[in-house]
Coordinates of C-alpha atoms in Angstrom, one line a residue:
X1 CA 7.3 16.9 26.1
X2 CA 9.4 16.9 23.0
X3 CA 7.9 15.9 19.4
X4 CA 7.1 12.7 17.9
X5 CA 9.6 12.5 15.0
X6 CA 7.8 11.2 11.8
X7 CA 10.7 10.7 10.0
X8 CA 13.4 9.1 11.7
X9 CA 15.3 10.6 14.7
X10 CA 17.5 13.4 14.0
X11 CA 19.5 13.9 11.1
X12 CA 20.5 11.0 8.4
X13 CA 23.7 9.0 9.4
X14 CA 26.6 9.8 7.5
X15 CA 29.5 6.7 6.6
X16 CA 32.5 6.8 5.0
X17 CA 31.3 3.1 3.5
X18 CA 29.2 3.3 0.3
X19 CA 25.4 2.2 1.1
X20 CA 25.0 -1.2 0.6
X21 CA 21.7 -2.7 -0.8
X22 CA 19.3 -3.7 1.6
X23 CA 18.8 -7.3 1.7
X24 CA 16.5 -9.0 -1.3
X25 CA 15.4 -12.0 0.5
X26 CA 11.9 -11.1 0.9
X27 CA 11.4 -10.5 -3.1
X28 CA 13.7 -8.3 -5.7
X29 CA 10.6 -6.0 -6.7
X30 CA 9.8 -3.4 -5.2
X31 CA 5.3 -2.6 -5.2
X32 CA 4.9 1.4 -5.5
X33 CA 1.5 2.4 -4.2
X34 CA -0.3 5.6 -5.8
X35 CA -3.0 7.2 -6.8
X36 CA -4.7 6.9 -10.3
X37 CA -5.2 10.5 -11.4
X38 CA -2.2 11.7 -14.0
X39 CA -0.2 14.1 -11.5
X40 CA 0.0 11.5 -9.0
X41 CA 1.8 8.5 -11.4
X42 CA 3.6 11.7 -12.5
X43 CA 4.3 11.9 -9.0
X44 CA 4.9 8.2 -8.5
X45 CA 7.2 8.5 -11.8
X46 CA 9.6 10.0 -9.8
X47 CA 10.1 8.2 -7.1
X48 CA 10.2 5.5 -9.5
X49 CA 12.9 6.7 -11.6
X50 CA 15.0 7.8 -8.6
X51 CA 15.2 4.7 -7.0
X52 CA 16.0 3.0 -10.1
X53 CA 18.8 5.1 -10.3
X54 CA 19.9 4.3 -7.2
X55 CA 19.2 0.5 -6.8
X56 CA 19.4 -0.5 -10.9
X57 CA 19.6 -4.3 -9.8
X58 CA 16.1 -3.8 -8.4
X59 CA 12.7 -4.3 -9.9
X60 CA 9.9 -1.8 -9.4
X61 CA 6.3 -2.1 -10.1
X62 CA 3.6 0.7 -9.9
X63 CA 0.2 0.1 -8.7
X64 CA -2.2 2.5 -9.1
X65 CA -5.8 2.8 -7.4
X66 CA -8.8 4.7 -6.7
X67 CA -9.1 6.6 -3.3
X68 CA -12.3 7.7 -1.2
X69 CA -11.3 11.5 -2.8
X70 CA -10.8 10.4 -6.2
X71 CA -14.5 8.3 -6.2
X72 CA -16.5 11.1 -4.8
X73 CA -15.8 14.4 -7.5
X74 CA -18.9 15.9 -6.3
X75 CA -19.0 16.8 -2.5
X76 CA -16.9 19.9 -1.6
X77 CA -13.5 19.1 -0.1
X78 CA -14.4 20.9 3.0
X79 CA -17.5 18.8 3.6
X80 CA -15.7 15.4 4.2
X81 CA -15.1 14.3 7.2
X82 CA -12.7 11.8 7.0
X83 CA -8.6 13.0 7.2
X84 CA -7.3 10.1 5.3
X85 CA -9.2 11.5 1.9
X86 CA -6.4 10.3 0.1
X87 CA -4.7 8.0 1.8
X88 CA -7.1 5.3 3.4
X89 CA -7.0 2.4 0.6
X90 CA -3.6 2.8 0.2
X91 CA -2.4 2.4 3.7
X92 CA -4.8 -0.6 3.8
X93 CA -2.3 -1.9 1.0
X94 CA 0.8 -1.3 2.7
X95 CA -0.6 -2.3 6.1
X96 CA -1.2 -6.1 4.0
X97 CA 2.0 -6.4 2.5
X98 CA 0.3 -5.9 -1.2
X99 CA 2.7 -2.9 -1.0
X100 CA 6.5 -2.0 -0.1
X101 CA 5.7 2.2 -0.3
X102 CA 3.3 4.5 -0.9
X103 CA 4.0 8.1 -2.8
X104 CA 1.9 11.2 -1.7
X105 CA 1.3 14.7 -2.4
X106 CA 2.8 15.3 1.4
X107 CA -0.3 18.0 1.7
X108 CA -2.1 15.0 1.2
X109 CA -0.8 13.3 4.2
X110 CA -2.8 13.3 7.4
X111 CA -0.6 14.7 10.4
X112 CA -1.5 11.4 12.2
X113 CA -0.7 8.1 10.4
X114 CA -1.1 4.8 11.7
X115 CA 0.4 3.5 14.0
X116 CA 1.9 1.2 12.1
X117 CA 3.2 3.4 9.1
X118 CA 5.6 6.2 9.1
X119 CA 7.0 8.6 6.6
X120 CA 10.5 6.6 4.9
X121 CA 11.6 10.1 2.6
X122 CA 10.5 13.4 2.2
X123 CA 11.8 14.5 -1.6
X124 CA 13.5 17.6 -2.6
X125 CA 10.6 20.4 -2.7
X126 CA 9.2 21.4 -5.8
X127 CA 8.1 25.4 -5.7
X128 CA 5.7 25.4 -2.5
X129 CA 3.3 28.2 -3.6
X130 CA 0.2 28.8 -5.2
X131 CA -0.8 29.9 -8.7
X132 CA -3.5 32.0 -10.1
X133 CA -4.7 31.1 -13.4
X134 CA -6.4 32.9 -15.4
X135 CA -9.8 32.1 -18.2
X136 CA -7.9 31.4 -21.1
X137 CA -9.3 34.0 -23.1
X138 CA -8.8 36.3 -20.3
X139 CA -4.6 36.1 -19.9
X140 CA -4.0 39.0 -21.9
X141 CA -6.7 41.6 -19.7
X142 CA -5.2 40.4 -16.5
X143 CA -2.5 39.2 -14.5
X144 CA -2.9 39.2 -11.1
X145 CA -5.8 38.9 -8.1
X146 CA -5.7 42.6 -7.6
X147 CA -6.3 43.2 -11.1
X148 CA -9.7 41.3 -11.1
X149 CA -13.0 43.0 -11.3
X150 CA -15.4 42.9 -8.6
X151 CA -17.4 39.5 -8.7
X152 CA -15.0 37.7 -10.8
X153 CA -15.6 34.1 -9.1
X154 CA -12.6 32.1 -8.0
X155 CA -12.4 28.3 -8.3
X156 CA -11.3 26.2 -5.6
X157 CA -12.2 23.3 -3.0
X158 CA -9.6 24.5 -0.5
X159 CA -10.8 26.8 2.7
X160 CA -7.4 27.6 3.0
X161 CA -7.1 29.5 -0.3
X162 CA -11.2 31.0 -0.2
X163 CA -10.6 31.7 3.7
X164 CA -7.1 34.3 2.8
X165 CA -7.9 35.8 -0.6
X166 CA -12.1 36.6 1.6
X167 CA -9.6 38.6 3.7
X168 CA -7.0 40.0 1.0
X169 CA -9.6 40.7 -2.0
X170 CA -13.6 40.7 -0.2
X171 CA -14.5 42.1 -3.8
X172 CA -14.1 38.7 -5.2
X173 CA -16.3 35.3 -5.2
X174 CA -15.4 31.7 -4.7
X175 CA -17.4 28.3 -5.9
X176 CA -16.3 24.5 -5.3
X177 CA -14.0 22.8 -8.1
X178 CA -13.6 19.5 -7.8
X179 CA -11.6 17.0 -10.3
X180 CA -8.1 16.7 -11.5
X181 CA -5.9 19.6 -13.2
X182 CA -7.3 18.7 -16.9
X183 CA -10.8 19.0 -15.9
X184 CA -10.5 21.8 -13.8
X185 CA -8.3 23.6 -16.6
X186 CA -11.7 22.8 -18.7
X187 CA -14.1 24.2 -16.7
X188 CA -12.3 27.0 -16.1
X189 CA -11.8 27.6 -19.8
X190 CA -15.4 27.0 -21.0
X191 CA -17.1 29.8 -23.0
X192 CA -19.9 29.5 -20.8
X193 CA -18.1 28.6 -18.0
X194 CA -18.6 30.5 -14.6
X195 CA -14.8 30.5 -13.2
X196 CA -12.8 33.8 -14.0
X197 CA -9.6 32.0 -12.7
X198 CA -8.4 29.0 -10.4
X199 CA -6.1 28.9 -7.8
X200 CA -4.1 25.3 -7.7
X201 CA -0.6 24.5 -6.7
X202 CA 2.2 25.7 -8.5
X203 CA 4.2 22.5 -8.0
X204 CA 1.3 20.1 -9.9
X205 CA 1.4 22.5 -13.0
X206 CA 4.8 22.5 -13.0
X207 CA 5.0 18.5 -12.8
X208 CA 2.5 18.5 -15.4
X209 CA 4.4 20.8 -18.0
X210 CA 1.6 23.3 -17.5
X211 CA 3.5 26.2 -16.1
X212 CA 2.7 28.5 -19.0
X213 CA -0.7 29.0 -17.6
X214 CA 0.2 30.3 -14.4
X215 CA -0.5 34.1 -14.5
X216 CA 0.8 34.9 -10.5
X217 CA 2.6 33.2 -7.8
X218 CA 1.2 33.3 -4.9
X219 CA 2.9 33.9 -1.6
X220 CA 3.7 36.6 1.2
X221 CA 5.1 39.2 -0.8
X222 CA 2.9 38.5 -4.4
X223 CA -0.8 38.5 -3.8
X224 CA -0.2 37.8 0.5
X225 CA -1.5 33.9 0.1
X226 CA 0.4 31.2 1.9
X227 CA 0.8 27.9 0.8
X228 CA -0.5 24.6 2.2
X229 CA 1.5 22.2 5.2
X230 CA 3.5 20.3 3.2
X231 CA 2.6 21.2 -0.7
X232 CA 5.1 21.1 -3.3
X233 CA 6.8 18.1 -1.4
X234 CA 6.1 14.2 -2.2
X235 CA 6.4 12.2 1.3
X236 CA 6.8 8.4 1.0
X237 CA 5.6 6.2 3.6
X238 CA 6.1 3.1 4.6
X239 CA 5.5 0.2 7.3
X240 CA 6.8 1.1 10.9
X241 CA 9.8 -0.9 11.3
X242 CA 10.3 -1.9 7.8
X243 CA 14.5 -1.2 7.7
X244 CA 15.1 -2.4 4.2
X245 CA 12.7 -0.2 2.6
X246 CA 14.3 2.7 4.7
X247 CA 17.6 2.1 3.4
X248 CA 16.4 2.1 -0.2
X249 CA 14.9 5.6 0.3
X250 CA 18.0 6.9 2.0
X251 CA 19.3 8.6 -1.2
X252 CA 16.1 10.1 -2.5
X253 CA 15.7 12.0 1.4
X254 CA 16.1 15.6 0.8
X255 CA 17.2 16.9 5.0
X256 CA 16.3 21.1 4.5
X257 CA 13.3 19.8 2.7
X258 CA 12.6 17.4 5.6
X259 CA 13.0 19.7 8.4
X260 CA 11.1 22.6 7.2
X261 CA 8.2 19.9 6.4
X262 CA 8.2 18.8 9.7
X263 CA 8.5 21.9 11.2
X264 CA 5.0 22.9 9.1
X265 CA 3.5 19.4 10.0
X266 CA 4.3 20.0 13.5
X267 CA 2.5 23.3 13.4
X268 CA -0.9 21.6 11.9
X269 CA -0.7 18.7 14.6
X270 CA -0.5 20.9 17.6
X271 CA -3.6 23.1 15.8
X272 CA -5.1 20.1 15.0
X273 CA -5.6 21.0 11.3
X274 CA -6.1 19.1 8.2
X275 CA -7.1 20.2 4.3
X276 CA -10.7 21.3 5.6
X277 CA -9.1 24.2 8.0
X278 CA -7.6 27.6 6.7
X279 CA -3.9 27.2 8.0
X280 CA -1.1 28.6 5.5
X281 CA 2.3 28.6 6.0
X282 CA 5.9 29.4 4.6
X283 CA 9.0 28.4 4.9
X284 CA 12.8 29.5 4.3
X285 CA 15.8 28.8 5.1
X286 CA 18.0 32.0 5.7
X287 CA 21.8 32.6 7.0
X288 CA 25.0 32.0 5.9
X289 CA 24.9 28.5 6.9
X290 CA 21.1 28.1 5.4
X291 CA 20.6 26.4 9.3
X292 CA 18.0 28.8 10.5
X293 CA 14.5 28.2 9.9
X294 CA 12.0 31.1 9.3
X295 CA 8.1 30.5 9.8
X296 CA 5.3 32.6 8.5
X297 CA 2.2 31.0 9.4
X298 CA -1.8 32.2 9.5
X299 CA -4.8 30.9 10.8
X300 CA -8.0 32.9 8.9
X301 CA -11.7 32.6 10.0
X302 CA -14.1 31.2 6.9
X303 CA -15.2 34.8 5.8
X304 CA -11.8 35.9 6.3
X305 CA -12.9 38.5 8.5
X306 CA -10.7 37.2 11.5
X307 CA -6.7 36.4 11.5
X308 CA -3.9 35.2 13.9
X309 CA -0.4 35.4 12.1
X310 CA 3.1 34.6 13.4
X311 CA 6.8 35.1 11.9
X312 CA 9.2 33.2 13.8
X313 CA 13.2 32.7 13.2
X314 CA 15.0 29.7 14.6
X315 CA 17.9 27.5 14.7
X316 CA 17.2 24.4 12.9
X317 CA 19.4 21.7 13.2
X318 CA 17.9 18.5 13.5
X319 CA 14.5 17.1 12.8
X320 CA 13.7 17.4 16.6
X321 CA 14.2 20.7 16.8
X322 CA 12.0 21.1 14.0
X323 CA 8.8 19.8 15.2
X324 CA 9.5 21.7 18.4
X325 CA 9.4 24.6 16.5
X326 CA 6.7 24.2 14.3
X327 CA 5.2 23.5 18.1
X328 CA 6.3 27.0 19.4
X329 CA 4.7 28.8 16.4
X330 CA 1.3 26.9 16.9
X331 CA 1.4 27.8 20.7
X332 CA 2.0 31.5 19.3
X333 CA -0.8 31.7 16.7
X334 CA -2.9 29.7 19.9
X335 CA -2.3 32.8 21.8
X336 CA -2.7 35.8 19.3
X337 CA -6.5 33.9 18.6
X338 CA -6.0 31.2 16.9
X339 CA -7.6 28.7 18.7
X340 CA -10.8 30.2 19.4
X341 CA -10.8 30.7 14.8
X342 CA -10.7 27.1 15.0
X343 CA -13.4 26.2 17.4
X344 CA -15.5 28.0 15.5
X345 CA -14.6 26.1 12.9
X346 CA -15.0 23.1 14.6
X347 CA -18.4 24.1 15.5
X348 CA -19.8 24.9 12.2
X349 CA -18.5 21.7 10.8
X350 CA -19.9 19.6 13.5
X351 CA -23.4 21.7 13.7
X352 CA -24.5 21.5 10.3
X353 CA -21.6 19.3 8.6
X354 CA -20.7 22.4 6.2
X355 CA -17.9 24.4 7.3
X356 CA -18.0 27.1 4.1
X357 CA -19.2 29.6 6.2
X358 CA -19.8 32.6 4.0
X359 CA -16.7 32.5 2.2
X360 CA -17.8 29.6 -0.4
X361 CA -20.3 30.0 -2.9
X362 CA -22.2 26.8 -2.6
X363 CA -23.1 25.8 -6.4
X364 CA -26.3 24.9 -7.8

């Protein structure tokens, strides 16, 4: 059965006619849905500016609210059950007509949206990977995971990150951090504070002008972490259906991003995955013609003690053919043991509603 495409159906439609503006009779401003927390209107802010750029005879207004992640700072990412974390108020928005398009962190975005909302543009990728940053006061002693002394603890609320540096470094600790960049950044730099570094994404740092604290990036060849489905890419969705919105996103669409996205969406579909599961990935585009996708993907037990890998090279060259093969690399990591990693998984969360495992320091 071939993939759903989430983003249209193949690749964008090229004319030799310049794009005309879609129609303005509904209303000539344009609502922008986001989040409240400073790297998501950062986010938003670029979207924003694009299509201002591109449609100037527009109007565009920003609305910012609060979602089931942002209210609850407390309860470990992991322990939630719902996949539309960040998402759910949002899409209630767009689904009423309060908005024209939503902005997301695309790691953000459940693999299954509803049914009547799809992804309108998928923008250029920021760098995908992760970032180690190191205690302030501790930049200048060391630079890299390996580096760390035994015990050093590790902040983060993502499995995915505890689950592959359990396997790669078992001398090191993790505890649950919770709360945007700034207050993570505080915790972590606290005199008192427990946290000898935090791993976050490189892109959000980068948005946030906070690159100078990255001490390592973080991917297959530096410190053997993959990245999450999706991160450093901001999907915008929109209402099923809704052609005059489409239109306006045409110019901001980003197609090698877009493929290799769906490709990696694809892969966490079939797996059934979402932010509480340890599935990394990465993606590249190699060749002459830059038309041939490579995949490395992973799917590590909580401890870390278990692993199912894959590497796989294809020919790209339509969004089809990318969710077919982010389809064929899930069916792969299925048979070198991936699925019986994640019905363990499955069964930890659903036993005792806490899928840490042992690879999570629970915090007093």
């Amino acid at each position: 059965m071939p993939p759903q495409a989430e983003v249209g159906s193949g690749a964008p439609t090229k004319s030799s006619e310049p794009l005309s503006p879609p129609s303005t009779t509904n209303t000539t401003t344009i609502r922008i849905g986001s989040r409240k927390s400073v790297l998501a209107l950062k986010q938003t802010q670029i979207v924003h500016d694009a299509l201002q750029a591109a449609w100037p005879e527009l109007k565009y207004e920003i609305h910012a609210m609060s979602t089931m992640g942002d209210k609850n700072q407390v309860t470990p990412l992991y322990n939630f059950g719902a996949k539309s974390l960040w998402t759910h108020e949002l899409e209630a928005g767009l689904m009423e007509g309060a908005l024209d398009l939503i902005v997301h962190s695309l790691k953000d975005m459940p693999t299954q949206l509803p049914a009547s909302c799809t992804i309108g543009a998928i923008l250029t990728r920021e760098d995908p990977r992760d970032a180690l940053v190191l205690k302030s006061s501790l930049q200048t002693i060391y630079t890299t995971l390996a580096s760390l002394p035994a015990g050093s603890i590790i902040g983060t609320s993502s499995v995915r990150r505890a689950a592959q540096i359990a396997r790669k470094y078992p001398h090191l600790r993790f505890a649950d951090v919770r709360g945007n960049v700034g207050t993570r950044l505080a915790k972590l730099d606290a005199e008192d504070g427990m946290f000898t570094a935090l791993v976050l994404a490189a892109a959000g740092l980068r948005r946030l002008g906070l690159a100078g604290r990255i001490s390592q990036s973080l991917d297959a060849q530096s410190g053997g972490l993959l990245h999450a489905v999706g991160q450093g890419a901001l999907g915008v969705e929109i209402r099923e259906g809704d052609e005059r919105i489409r239109r306006l996103l045409e110019p901001l669409a980003d197609e090698a991003t877009t493929r290799a996205c769906l490709a990696e969406r694809a892969l966490m579909r079939t797996l059934e995955g979402g932010c509480s599961v340890p599935i990394g990935v990465e993606t590249s585009w190699i060749g002459e013609d830059k038309q041939t996708l490579r995949m490395r993907a992973v799917v590590v037990s909580l401890n870390g003690s278990e692993a199912a890998e894959g590497d796989r090279e294809e020919r790209v060259r339509s969004r089809e053919e990318a969710g077919a093969f982010g389809q064929a690399m899930a069916r792969e990591l299925v048979e070198r043991g991936a699925g019986r990693i994640l019905e363990v998984i499955a069964a930890k969360k659903g036993g005792s509603g806490d899928a840490s495992g042992g690879g999570i320091e629970r915090r007093a």
